[in-house]
Coordinates of C-alpha atoms in Angstrom, one line a residue:
Chain A
M239 CA 151.4 58.5 -255.5
S240 CA 154.8 60.1 -256.9
T241 CA 157.0 57.4 -257.9
S242 CA 159.9 58.4 -254.9
A243 CA 157.9 56.7 -252.4
S244 CA 157.0 53.6 -254.7
T245 CA 160.5 53.0 -255.7
L246 CA 161.2 51.8 -251.9
T247 CA 158.7 48.9 -251.9
R248 CA 159.3 48.1 -255.6
P249 CA 161.7 45.3 -256.2
A250 CA 161.3 45.2 -259.6
R251 CA 159.6 42.5 -261.8
L252 CA 159.4 39.9 -259.3
P253 CA 155.8 38.5 -258.9
L254 CA 156.7 36.7 -255.9
M255 CA 157.6 40.0 -254.4
T256 CA 154.2 41.6 -255.4
V257 CA 152.3 38.6 -254.0
L258 CA 154.1 38.8 -250.9
H259 CA 153.7 42.6 -250.7
Y260 CA 149.9 42.4 -251.3
W261 CA 149.4 39.6 -248.9
V262 CA 151.1 41.6 -246.1
A263 CA 149.3 44.7 -247.0
V264 CA 145.8 43.1 -247.2
T265 CA 146.6 41.0 -243.9
V266 CA 147.6 44.1 -241.9
V267 CA 144.4 46.2 -243.6
I268 CA 141.9 43.6 -242.8
G269 CA 143.4 43.0 -239.4
M270 CA 142.7 46.9 -238.7
A271 CA 139.3 47.3 -240.4
F272 CA 137.9 43.8 -239.1
P273 CA 136.4 45.0 -235.8
L274 CA 134.7 48.0 -237.7
V275 CA 133.0 45.1 -239.6
W276 CA 132.2 43.2 -236.5
M277 CA 130.6 46.0 -235.0
L278 CA 128.4 46.7 -238.1
Y279 CA 126.8 43.3 -238.3
S280 CA 126.7 42.4 -234.7
G281 CA 124.1 45.0 -234.3
F282 CA 121.7 42.9 -236.5
K283 CA 122.2 39.9 -233.9
T284 CA 120.0 39.1 -231.1
N285 CA 121.6 38.9 -227.4
Q286 CA 121.2 35.0 -227.8
E287 CA 123.1 35.0 -230.6
I288 CA 126.0 37.3 -229.6
A289 CA 126.5 35.5 -226.2
T290 CA 126.4 31.7 -228.3
S291 CA 128.6 32.7 -231.3
P292 CA 130.5 36.0 -231.1
L293 CA 132.0 35.6 -234.8
A294 CA 129.1 34.5 -236.7
L295 CA 126.9 36.7 -238.7
P296 CA 123.3 37.3 -238.0
A297 CA 120.9 34.3 -238.7
V298 CA 118.2 37.3 -239.6
W299 CA 119.0 40.7 -240.0
N300 CA 117.3 42.6 -237.4
W301 CA 117.0 45.9 -238.7
H302 CA 114.7 47.2 -235.9
H303 CA 117.6 46.9 -233.8
L304 CA 118.6 50.1 -235.2
V305 CA 115.3 51.9 -234.7
E306 CA 115.4 50.7 -231.1
A307 CA 118.8 51.9 -230.4
W308 CA 117.7 55.3 -232.2
Q309 CA 114.4 55.9 -230.3
L310 CA 115.8 54.6 -226.6
G311 CA 118.9 56.4 -227.2
N312 CA 117.3 59.7 -228.4
L313 CA 120.1 59.5 -231.0
G314 CA 118.0 62.0 -233.4
R315 CA 118.1 64.6 -230.6
L316 CA 122.1 63.8 -229.9
Y317 CA 122.6 64.3 -233.4
L318 CA 120.8 67.4 -233.6
N319 CA 122.7 68.9 -230.6
S320 CA 126.0 67.9 -232.0
L321 CA 125.0 69.3 -235.1
L322 CA 124.2 72.8 -233.7
V323 CA 126.9 72.9 -231.3
T324 CA 129.8 72.2 -233.5
G325 CA 128.3 73.9 -236.6
T326 CA 127.9 77.3 -234.7
S327 CA 131.3 77.0 -233.0
V328 CA 133.3 76.1 -235.9
T329 CA 131.7 78.6 -238.3
A330 CA 132.3 81.1 -235.6
L331 CA 135.6 79.9 -234.7
V332 CA 137.0 79.9 -238.6
M333 CA 135.4 83.7 -238.9
I334 CA 136.9 85.2 -236.0
A335 CA 140.4 83.1 -236.5
S336 CA 140.6 84.4 -240.2
L337 CA 140.1 87.8 -239.3
A338 CA 142.8 87.7 -236.7
A339 CA 145.2 85.4 -238.8
Y340 CA 145.1 88.1 -241.7
A341 CA 145.9 90.9 -239.1
F342 CA 148.8 89.1 -237.7
A343 CA 150.2 88.3 -241.1
R344 CA 149.5 91.6 -243.2
L345 CA 148.8 94.4 -240.9
R346 CA 151.4 96.6 -239.0
F347 CA 150.2 97.4 -235.5
R348 CA 151.8 98.4 -231.9
G349 CA 152.0 95.0 -230.3
R350 CA 151.2 92.6 -232.8
D351 CA 154.0 90.1 -232.1
A352 CA 153.6 90.3 -228.5
L353 CA 149.8 89.4 -228.8
F354 CA 150.7 86.7 -231.5
Y355 CA 153.1 84.8 -229.0
L356 CA 150.6 85.4 -226.2
L357 CA 148.5 83.5 -228.5
L358 CA 150.6 80.9 -229.2
I359 CA 151.0 79.6 -225.7
G360 CA 147.3 77.9 -226.4
L361 CA 149.1 75.6 -228.9
L362 CA 151.1 73.9 -225.9
L363 CA 148.2 73.8 -223.4
P364 CA 146.1 70.6 -223.1
A365 CA 142.6 71.7 -222.8
Q366 CA 142.3 69.6 -219.6
V367 CA 144.2 71.9 -217.4
V368 CA 141.4 74.0 -217.4
I369 CA 138.6 72.1 -216.8
I370 CA 138.1 73.4 -213.2
P371 CA 138.0 77.0 -213.6
L372 CA 136.2 77.1 -216.5
F373 CA 133.4 75.1 -215.1
F374 CA 133.3 77.8 -212.1
L375 CA 133.4 80.6 -215.2
L376 CA 130.8 78.9 -217.1
R377 CA 128.5 78.5 -213.8
D378 CA 129.0 81.9 -212.6
M379 CA 127.8 83.1 -215.9
Q380 CA 124.9 80.8 -215.7
L381 CA 125.5 78.9 -219.2
L382 CA 126.2 75.6 -217.5
N383 CA 123.9 73.2 -219.2
T384 CA 123.2 75.4 -222.3
Y385 CA 124.8 75.0 -225.7
W386 CA 127.1 78.2 -224.8
A387 CA 128.8 76.1 -222.2
L388 CA 130.1 74.0 -225.1
I389 CA 130.0 76.6 -228.1
L390 CA 132.1 79.2 -226.1
P391 CA 135.0 76.9 -225.1
Y392 CA 135.1 75.2 -228.6
M393 CA 135.5 78.7 -230.0
S394 CA 138.2 79.4 -228.1
W395 CA 140.4 76.6 -227.6
P396 CA 141.1 75.8 -230.8
L397 CA 141.7 79.7 -232.0
A398 CA 145.8 79.2 -231.3
L399 CA 146.3 76.5 -234.0
T400 CA 143.9 77.8 -236.5
I401 CA 145.1 81.3 -236.2
Y402 CA 148.6 80.1 -236.7
L403 CA 147.4 78.0 -239.7
L404 CA 145.7 80.5 -241.5
R405 CA 148.5 83.0 -240.8
S406 CA 151.0 80.9 -242.3
Y407 CA 148.5 81.0 -245.5
Y408 CA 147.9 84.7 -245.5
L409 CA 151.5 85.1 -245.6
T410 CA 151.9 83.5 -248.8
L411 CA 149.6 85.4 -250.5
E412 CA 150.7 88.0 -253.2
R413 CA 151.1 91.3 -252.0
E414 CA 149.8 93.3 -255.4
L415 CA 145.9 92.2 -255.2
E416 CA 146.2 93.7 -251.7
D417 CA 147.9 97.1 -253.0
A418 CA 145.4 97.2 -255.7
A419 CA 142.6 97.3 -253.4
R420 CA 143.8 100.0 -251.3
I421 CA 144.8 102.0 -254.2
D422 CA 141.3 101.6 -255.3
G423 CA 140.1 103.3 -252.2
A424 CA 138.9 100.2 -250.3
N425 CA 139.2 100.3 -246.6
L426 CA 140.9 97.5 -244.5
L427 CA 137.8 95.5 -243.9
Q428 CA 136.9 95.6 -247.6
T429 CA 140.3 94.6 -248.7
Y430 CA 140.0 91.7 -246.0
A431 CA 136.6 90.8 -246.6
F432 CA 136.5 91.0 -250.4
V433 CA 140.1 90.2 -251.7
M434 CA 141.8 88.3 -249.3
F435 CA 139.3 86.3 -247.5
P436 CA 138.2 84.8 -250.7
L437 CA 141.8 83.6 -251.3
V438 CA 142.4 81.7 -248.6
R439 CA 139.5 79.3 -249.2
P440 CA 141.6 76.3 -249.7
A441 CA 143.2 76.6 -246.2
L442 CA 139.6 77.6 -244.8
A443 CA 138.7 74.1 -246.0
T444 CA 141.5 72.7 -244.1
V445 CA 140.8 74.2 -240.9
V446 CA 137.3 73.6 -241.0
I447 CA 137.3 70.2 -241.4
L448 CA 140.3 70.0 -238.6
N449 CA 138.0 71.7 -236.1
L450 CA 135.0 69.8 -237.3
V451 CA 136.1 66.6 -236.4
N452 CA 137.8 67.5 -233.3
L453 CA 135.0 69.4 -231.9
W454 CA 132.2 66.9 -233.1
N455 CA 134.1 64.0 -231.2
E456 CA 135.0 66.0 -228.0
L457 CA 134.2 64.3 -225.1
L458 CA 135.6 66.2 -221.5
F459 CA 133.8 69.5 -222.1
A460 CA 130.7 68.2 -223.2
M461 CA 130.3 65.6 -220.3
L462 CA 131.5 67.8 -217.6
F463 CA 129.5 71.2 -218.8
I464 CA 126.2 69.5 -220.1
Q465 CA 124.4 67.2 -217.8
D466 CA 121.0 67.5 -219.0
E467 CA 120.9 64.6 -221.4
R468 CA 118.3 66.3 -223.6
L469 CA 121.0 68.6 -224.5
R470 CA 124.2 66.3 -224.8
T471 CA 126.2 65.9 -227.9
L472 CA 127.2 62.5 -229.3
P473 CA 129.8 61.3 -227.6
A474 CA 128.6 62.0 -224.1
G475 CA 125.4 60.8 -225.0
L476 CA 126.7 57.7 -226.5
L477 CA 129.1 57.3 -223.3
A478 CA 125.9 57.4 -221.2
F479 CA 123.7 55.3 -223.5
S480 CA 126.7 52.5 -223.2
G481 CA 126.5 52.9 -219.4
H482 CA 122.8 52.3 -219.6
Y483 CA 122.6 49.5 -221.6
L484 CA 125.7 47.8 -220.7
V485 CA 124.6 44.3 -221.4
D486 CA 121.9 45.0 -224.1
Y487 CA 124.9 44.3 -226.7
R488 CA 122.8 44.5 -229.6
L489 CA 121.6 48.0 -228.7
V490 CA 125.3 49.2 -227.6
F491 CA 126.6 48.0 -231.2
A492 CA 123.4 49.3 -233.2
A493 CA 124.0 52.5 -231.5
L494 CA 127.6 52.6 -232.5
S495 CA 126.7 52.0 -236.1
I496 CA 124.3 54.7 -236.2
T497 CA 127.2 57.2 -234.9
T498 CA 129.9 56.0 -236.8
V499 CA 128.9 54.8 -240.1
P500 CA 127.7 58.3 -241.3
V501 CA 130.9 59.8 -240.3
L502 CA 132.6 57.0 -242.1
V503 CA 130.8 57.7 -245.2
L504 CA 131.6 61.3 -245.2
Y505 CA 135.1 60.5 -244.9
F506 CA 135.3 58.1 -247.6
V507 CA 133.4 60.8 -250.1
F508 CA 135.7 63.5 -249.0
Q509 CA 139.0 61.4 -248.1
R510 CA 141.7 63.5 -249.7
Q511 CA 140.3 66.7 -248.0
V512 CA 139.8 65.0 -244.5
I513 CA 143.2 63.7 -244.7
A514 CA 144.8 67.0 -245.6
G515 CA 142.5 68.6 -242.8
L516 CA 143.6 66.0 -239.9
T517 CA 147.4 66.3 -240.9
T518 CA 147.6 70.1 -241.3
G519 CA 150.1 71.6 -239.3
A520 CA 152.0 68.5 -238.7
L521 CA 152.9 68.6 -242.5
D522 CA 155.0 71.9 -242.7
Chain B
M41 CA 131.7 85.6 -253.5
R42 CA 130.0 87.7 -256.2
L43 CA 130.5 90.9 -254.2
P44 CA 134.0 91.5 -254.7
S45 CA 134.0 93.0 -258.5
R46 CA 131.2 95.4 -257.2
A47 CA 132.5 96.3 -253.8
A48 CA 136.0 97.9 -254.9
P49 CA 134.5 100.5 -257.2
A50 CA 131.8 101.2 -254.4
G51 CA 134.4 102.0 -251.9
H52 CA 136.3 104.5 -254.5
R53 CA 133.3 106.3 -255.1
A54 CA 132.8 107.0 -251.4
T55 CA 136.7 108.0 -251.3
V56 CA 136.2 110.5 -253.9
A57 CA 133.2 111.8 -252.5
K58 CA 134.8 112.6 -249.1
A59 CA 137.9 113.9 -250.6
T60 CA 136.0 116.8 -252.2
D61 CA 134.2 117.4 -248.8
A62 CA 135.0 120.3 -247.2
R63 CA 136.7 119.0 -244.2
R64 CA 139.3 117.8 -246.7
R65 CA 142.4 119.3 -244.6
S66 CA 141.6 117.2 -241.5
R67 CA 140.7 114.0 -243.3
P68 CA 144.2 112.3 -243.8
A69 CA 145.2 112.5 -240.3
R70 CA 142.0 111.0 -238.6
A71 CA 141.6 108.4 -241.5
A72 CA 145.1 107.2 -240.5
R73 CA 144.3 107.1 -236.8
L74 CA 140.6 105.4 -237.4
E75 CA 142.5 102.9 -239.4
E76 CA 145.2 102.3 -237.1
A77 CA 142.5 101.7 -234.4
Q78 CA 140.5 99.4 -237.0
K79 CA 143.4 97.2 -237.2
Y80 CA 142.9 95.9 -233.5
L81 CA 139.0 95.4 -234.4
F82 CA 140.5 92.4 -236.5
V83 CA 142.4 90.8 -233.6
L84 CA 139.7 91.7 -230.9
P85 CA 137.4 89.0 -231.0
A86 CA 139.5 86.4 -230.9
L87 CA 141.7 88.1 -228.2
L88 CA 138.5 88.6 -226.2
L89 CA 137.7 84.8 -226.3
F90 CA 141.2 83.5 -226.0
G91 CA 141.6 85.8 -222.7
T92 CA 138.1 84.8 -221.2
F93 CA 138.1 81.0 -222.1
V94 CA 141.9 79.9 -222.1
L95 CA 144.0 82.6 -220.4
L96 CA 141.6 83.7 -217.4
P97 CA 140.8 80.0 -216.2
L98 CA 144.7 79.2 -216.6
G99 CA 145.3 82.0 -214.1
S100 CA 142.5 81.0 -211.8
A101 CA 143.6 77.4 -211.9
V102 CA 146.8 78.7 -210.5
Y103 CA 145.0 80.5 -207.7
Y104 CA 142.6 77.8 -206.9
S105 CA 145.7 75.5 -206.6
F106 CA 146.9 77.5 -203.4
T107 CA 143.4 76.8 -201.8
T108 CA 141.3 74.3 -200.3
W109 CA 137.8 74.5 -201.8
D110 CA 134.7 72.1 -202.5
G111 CA 133.3 74.5 -205.3
L112 CA 130.7 75.8 -203.2
R113 CA 132.2 77.6 -200.3
T114 CA 134.7 80.5 -200.5
P115 CA 138.3 79.3 -201.4
E116 CA 140.4 78.9 -198.5
W117 CA 144.1 79.9 -198.8
V118 CA 146.2 76.9 -197.9
G119 CA 149.9 78.0 -199.6
W120 CA 151.4 75.2 -200.9
R121 CA 150.0 72.4 -199.2
N122 CA 148.2 71.1 -202.4
Y123 CA 151.5 70.7 -204.0
V124 CA 153.0 68.8 -201.0
R125 CA 150.1 66.4 -201.0
A126 CA 150.5 66.2 -204.6
W127 CA 153.9 65.1 -203.8
N128 CA 153.3 62.3 -201.2
D129 CA 149.8 61.4 -203.2
S130 CA 151.1 57.8 -204.1
I131 CA 148.5 57.5 -206.9
H132 CA 149.6 60.9 -208.4
I133 CA 152.6 59.5 -208.6
R134 CA 151.7 56.4 -210.3
S135 CA 149.4 58.1 -212.5
Y136 CA 152.5 59.7 -214.4
V137 CA 154.2 56.5 -214.2
N138 CA 151.1 54.9 -215.9
V139 CA 151.3 57.7 -218.5
G140 CA 154.8 57.1 -219.0
I141 CA 154.5 53.7 -220.0
Y142 CA 151.3 54.7 -222.2
I143 CA 153.5 57.1 -223.9
A144 CA 156.4 54.5 -224.6
G145 CA 153.6 51.9 -225.7
T146 CA 152.0 54.6 -228.0
L147 CA 155.3 55.5 -229.3
V148 CA 155.7 51.8 -230.8
V149 CA 152.2 51.3 -231.9
E150 CA 151.6 54.9 -233.3
V151 CA 154.7 56.2 -234.5
A152 CA 157.1 53.1 -235.3
F153 CA 154.1 51.2 -236.3
G154 CA 152.9 54.0 -238.6
L155 CA 156.1 54.5 -240.4
L156 CA 156.2 50.8 -241.1
I157 CA 152.6 50.8 -242.7
A158 CA 153.6 54.1 -244.3
V159 CA 156.7 51.9 -246.1
L160 CA 154.3 49.0 -246.5
L161 CA 151.6 50.9 -248.2
A162 CA 153.7 53.3 -250.2
S163 CA 152.8 51.9 -253.4
D164 CA 151.1 52.9 -256.5
R165 CA 149.9 49.3 -257.2
R166 CA 146.0 48.7 -257.4
G167 CA 144.1 49.1 -254.2
F168 CA 146.7 50.8 -252.1
G169 CA 145.3 53.9 -251.9
F170 CA 141.9 52.3 -250.9
M171 CA 143.8 50.5 -248.1
R172 CA 145.6 53.7 -247.1
G173 CA 142.1 55.6 -247.0
L174 CA 140.9 52.2 -244.9
F175 CA 143.9 52.7 -242.7
F176 CA 143.4 56.3 -241.9
S177 CA 139.6 55.7 -241.4
P178 CA 139.7 55.3 -237.5
M179 CA 141.0 58.8 -237.0
V180 CA 137.7 60.4 -238.1
L181 CA 135.7 58.3 -235.2
S182 CA 135.4 59.6 -231.6
M183 CA 137.7 58.4 -228.9
V184 CA 134.2 57.1 -227.4
A185 CA 133.2 55.4 -230.3
A186 CA 136.6 53.5 -230.4
G187 CA 136.7 52.9 -227.1
L188 CA 133.3 51.3 -226.7
L189 CA 134.0 49.2 -229.8
W190 CA 137.1 47.9 -228.4
T191 CA 135.5 47.2 -224.9
Y192 CA 133.4 44.7 -226.6
V193 CA 136.5 43.4 -228.8
Y194 CA 137.9 42.6 -225.6
D195 CA 135.1 41.2 -223.5
Y196 CA 136.1 37.7 -221.9
R197 CA 132.9 36.0 -223.2
R198 CA 131.7 37.4 -226.2
G199 CA 134.6 39.7 -227.3
L200 CA 136.1 39.4 -231.1
L201 CA 139.7 39.2 -229.6
N202 CA 138.9 36.0 -227.3
E203 CA 136.5 34.2 -229.2
G204 CA 139.0 34.7 -232.4
L205 CA 141.5 33.1 -230.3
R206 CA 139.1 30.1 -229.3
A207 CA 138.3 29.9 -232.9
L208 CA 142.3 29.6 -233.7
G209 CA 142.8 27.1 -231.1
L210 CA 144.5 29.2 -228.7
A211 CA 141.6 29.1 -225.9
E212 CA 144.3 29.4 -223.1
W213 CA 145.1 32.6 -224.7
A214 CA 141.7 33.9 -224.0
H215 CA 142.2 36.7 -221.3
P216 CA 139.8 39.2 -219.5
W217 CA 142.1 41.8 -221.0
L218 CA 140.8 45.3 -219.5
S219 CA 139.9 43.8 -215.9
D220 CA 143.2 42.4 -215.4
G221 CA 145.8 45.1 -213.9
G222 CA 148.6 43.3 -215.6
T223 CA 147.3 43.9 -219.5
A224 CA 144.6 46.7 -219.0
M225 CA 147.4 49.4 -220.0
L226 CA 148.6 47.2 -223.0
A227 CA 144.9 46.9 -224.4
V228 CA 144.2 50.7 -224.2
I229 CA 147.8 51.3 -225.7
I230 CA 146.7 49.1 -228.7
V231 CA 143.1 50.8 -229.3
S232 CA 145.5 54.1 -229.6
G233 CA 147.5 52.7 -232.3
W234 CA 144.3 51.4 -234.0
K235 CA 143.1 54.8 -233.8
Y236 CA 146.2 56.8 -234.6
A237 CA 148.7 55.0 -236.6
G238 CA 147.1 56.2 -239.8
F239 CA 147.7 59.5 -238.9
Y240 CA 151.6 58.9 -238.5
M241 CA 151.5 56.8 -241.7
I242 CA 150.0 59.7 -243.6
I243 CA 153.0 62.2 -242.0
F244 CA 155.7 59.6 -242.9
L245 CA 154.0 59.1 -246.4
A246 CA 154.3 62.7 -247.1
A247 CA 158.0 62.6 -246.1
L248 CA 158.5 59.8 -248.0
R249 CA 157.1 61.4 -251.2
R250 CA 159.7 64.2 -250.7
I251 CA 162.7 62.3 -250.7
P252 CA 164.1 62.7 -254.3
V253 CA 163.9 59.6 -256.8
T254 CA 167.6 60.6 -257.7
L255 CA 169.0 59.1 -254.2
Y256 CA 167.2 55.9 -254.8
E257 CA 168.5 55.5 -258.4
A258 CA 172.2 56.2 -257.2
A259 CA 171.6 53.7 -254.5
M260 CA 170.6 51.3 -256.8
L261 CA 173.7 51.8 -259.1
D262 CA 175.6 51.4 -256.1
G263 CA 174.0 47.7 -255.8
A264 CA 172.1 48.5 -252.5
T265 CA 169.4 46.0 -251.8
P266 CA 165.6 47.4 -251.0
L267 CA 166.6 46.9 -247.4
Q268 CA 170.1 48.8 -247.5
R269 CA 168.0 51.5 -249.3
L270 CA 165.3 51.8 -246.5
W271 CA 168.4 51.9 -243.9
H272 CA 170.5 54.2 -245.5
V273 CA 168.5 56.2 -247.8
T274 CA 164.7 56.7 -246.3
L275 CA 165.5 56.7 -242.8
P276 CA 168.2 59.0 -242.1
L277 CA 165.8 61.3 -244.2
L278 CA 162.9 60.8 -242.1
R279 CA 164.8 62.2 -239.2
E280 CA 163.0 65.6 -239.1
T281 CA 159.7 64.2 -239.8
G282 CA 160.3 61.7 -236.7
V283 CA 161.0 64.4 -234.7
V284 CA 157.9 66.1 -235.2
A285 CA 156.0 63.0 -234.9
I286 CA 157.5 62.1 -231.3
L287 CA 156.6 65.4 -230.2
L288 CA 153.2 65.3 -231.4
C289 CA 152.8 61.6 -229.7
V290 CA 154.3 62.6 -226.3
T291 CA 152.4 65.7 -225.9
G292 CA 149.1 63.9 -227.1
G293 CA 149.8 61.0 -224.6
F294 CA 150.0 63.5 -221.6
A295 CA 146.8 65.0 -223.0
A296 CA 144.8 61.4 -223.3
F297 CA 141.7 61.0 -221.2
D298 CA 138.7 59.8 -223.2
L299 CA 139.9 56.4 -224.0
F300 CA 140.6 55.9 -220.6
F301 CA 137.5 57.4 -219.2
T302 CA 135.5 55.1 -221.5
M303 CA 137.5 51.6 -221.3
T304 CA 138.9 51.5 -218.0
G305 CA 138.0 54.6 -215.9
G306 CA 141.8 54.5 -214.5
G307 CA 141.2 51.2 -213.1
P308 CA 141.4 48.1 -212.3
F309 CA 142.7 49.6 -209.0
N310 CA 144.5 52.6 -210.4
A311 CA 146.1 50.3 -212.9
T312 CA 145.6 52.5 -216.1
E313 CA 145.1 55.9 -213.9
I314 CA 146.7 58.9 -215.7
P315 CA 146.8 62.4 -214.6
T316 CA 144.0 63.5 -216.6
T317 CA 141.5 60.9 -215.0
W318 CA 142.9 61.2 -211.7
I319 CA 142.2 65.2 -211.9
V320 CA 139.0 64.8 -213.0
K321 CA 138.1 62.2 -210.0
Q322 CA 139.8 64.7 -207.7
A323 CA 137.8 67.7 -208.8
F324 CA 134.3 66.4 -210.1
D325 CA 133.8 63.2 -208.4
R326 CA 135.5 64.1 -204.8
H327 CA 134.9 67.9 -205.2
N328 CA 138.7 68.8 -204.2
M329 CA 138.5 71.5 -206.3
G330 CA 141.8 73.4 -204.8
Y331 CA 143.8 70.0 -204.9
G332 CA 142.5 69.0 -208.6
A333 CA 143.6 72.7 -209.6
A334 CA 147.1 72.0 -208.1
L335 CA 147.4 68.6 -210.2
T336 CA 146.3 70.5 -213.5
V337 CA 149.3 73.2 -212.6
V338 CA 151.7 70.1 -212.1
M339 CA 150.7 68.6 -215.2
T340 CA 151.1 71.9 -217.4
V341 CA 154.5 72.4 -216.2
V342 CA 155.5 68.6 -216.9
V343 CA 154.4 69.0 -220.2
G344 CA 155.9 72.2 -221.1
L345 CA 159.2 70.8 -219.5
V346 CA 159.1 67.7 -221.2
S347 CA 158.7 69.2 -224.9
L348 CA 161.1 71.9 -224.0
A349 CA 163.8 69.4 -223.1
Y350 CA 162.5 67.1 -226.1
L351 CA 163.0 70.4 -228.4
L352 CA 166.3 71.2 -226.9
V353 CA 167.9 67.8 -227.3
T354 CA 167.1 67.0 -230.8
R355 CA 167.8 70.6 -232.0
R356 CA 171.3 70.2 -231.1
R357 CA 172.0 67.5 -233.8
H358 CA 172.7 68.4 -237.3
T359 CA 169.9 68.2 -239.8
V360 CA 170.2 66.4 -243.2
E361 CA 170.2 68.6 -246.5
Y362 CA 169.0 67.3 -249.6

């Protein structure tokens, strides 16, 4: 933290103020984090315990609830589906977006600006707007109930924002390197692939994280375009699971823990990068 | 990553070899044309995808909106009938009132609360970095997970909230928050705040850090109290960030779906029905594809107009330079 921000809240040398500051901050943060903690330990309780004393810690830590939830919810399969769909989409999306972003930032060709503005329409559109025609388009392509029903829309919808963000990064790169490569006889693609693309790695990390988190958590397309429960991704599968075991509280809590804890752990490990990724675009 | 050093000389040799070729004279013009064409290859994949899965469906939505269609038979042209129906559909109108309330609520619990937390947690004292990280953490969870968790938090008998109230001796405050139409919307708004306040906190923190220390020093020399510094120095300088934050919150509010679908499904009795949940119901429960498409067109226009109006209104006022 830089000093400019802290001067706001540092009313200098008063221990009472320090204590008060901590007290308010800790209270707010505990209030916010407690539902997660409650979720974590509730998964280990029996339904009986959850019914009679909802706040208490488990009398016995029933680890087998996790195993049961994992098996009954076929959570391993859901994880695999999510990994496949999100991994493929994000990789392809970022590759394609980076190519286009480079061209929009650095190359001159007829219609460039018109095409870029056309693309920017995508920044304003909520994806819900096309669910109906998209559903029938995918049906006619015979892609419903395949991974492609998610991968293709997942590659396309974030394009506008991803290209927009990467383009502004390509615009900041020095022209000398590019010119040097051209003078050395590298063609356009070589210049891009070996000189410019490696230079945008910091920005790539940002847009990869942004899209990874958003697509990993996507629900609407996932539940409409895939009905086959073996192909479902985590959010859609988790929702179906909770509908199925609505009153089997321990199982739902256990399934929630299984699906959220790994994400939270990854977040705390890569906290700086994740925060930068998720707030990029809002911070320019 | 080991390639760059090798690739440029390789390309160089290739060019030299070609240049000494017999067809040397025609080469520059053809190469230039080829290169001109290559440029389009860079944007082609993106434009193909964008055209097929974004623009084409958008166009189809407009077409379907003038038809009546169950998704199976051929769409039948009905002119403006779906739009007239949308205008007279009291639940549709109500869905906009509801989303308006939701957006107003999220402006408080996401943006305003986020700003408050940014000021509260902007400190380099021990532990504050950790607390900021914790406060941001719900951002990485799915809306489904957040919605399910909070559905159980709000559970009348077994929920954390009601049981907490009982433990505090406030048993008469215990309430079926989600199944009462009077409190369901508020309950969903709170979850939105829980999920997103951390996002706005980070945005405001970044803005706070850009404010030069000298301004605070000047204010302190003038004898300003901490509250006065906050009110007269910090807040005016956060205006631009606030404009962006409000716009994000409003457009994000219109696009809300997951949380409502997970927690209330639009109920009880349409008390939390918002445009997106109503669209999905019309299209995928009742198979009114044409009517559903008309509702999506209405939503696109409304979101566009609201964003445009907001940007026009806020742009007129002067911005602070520092």
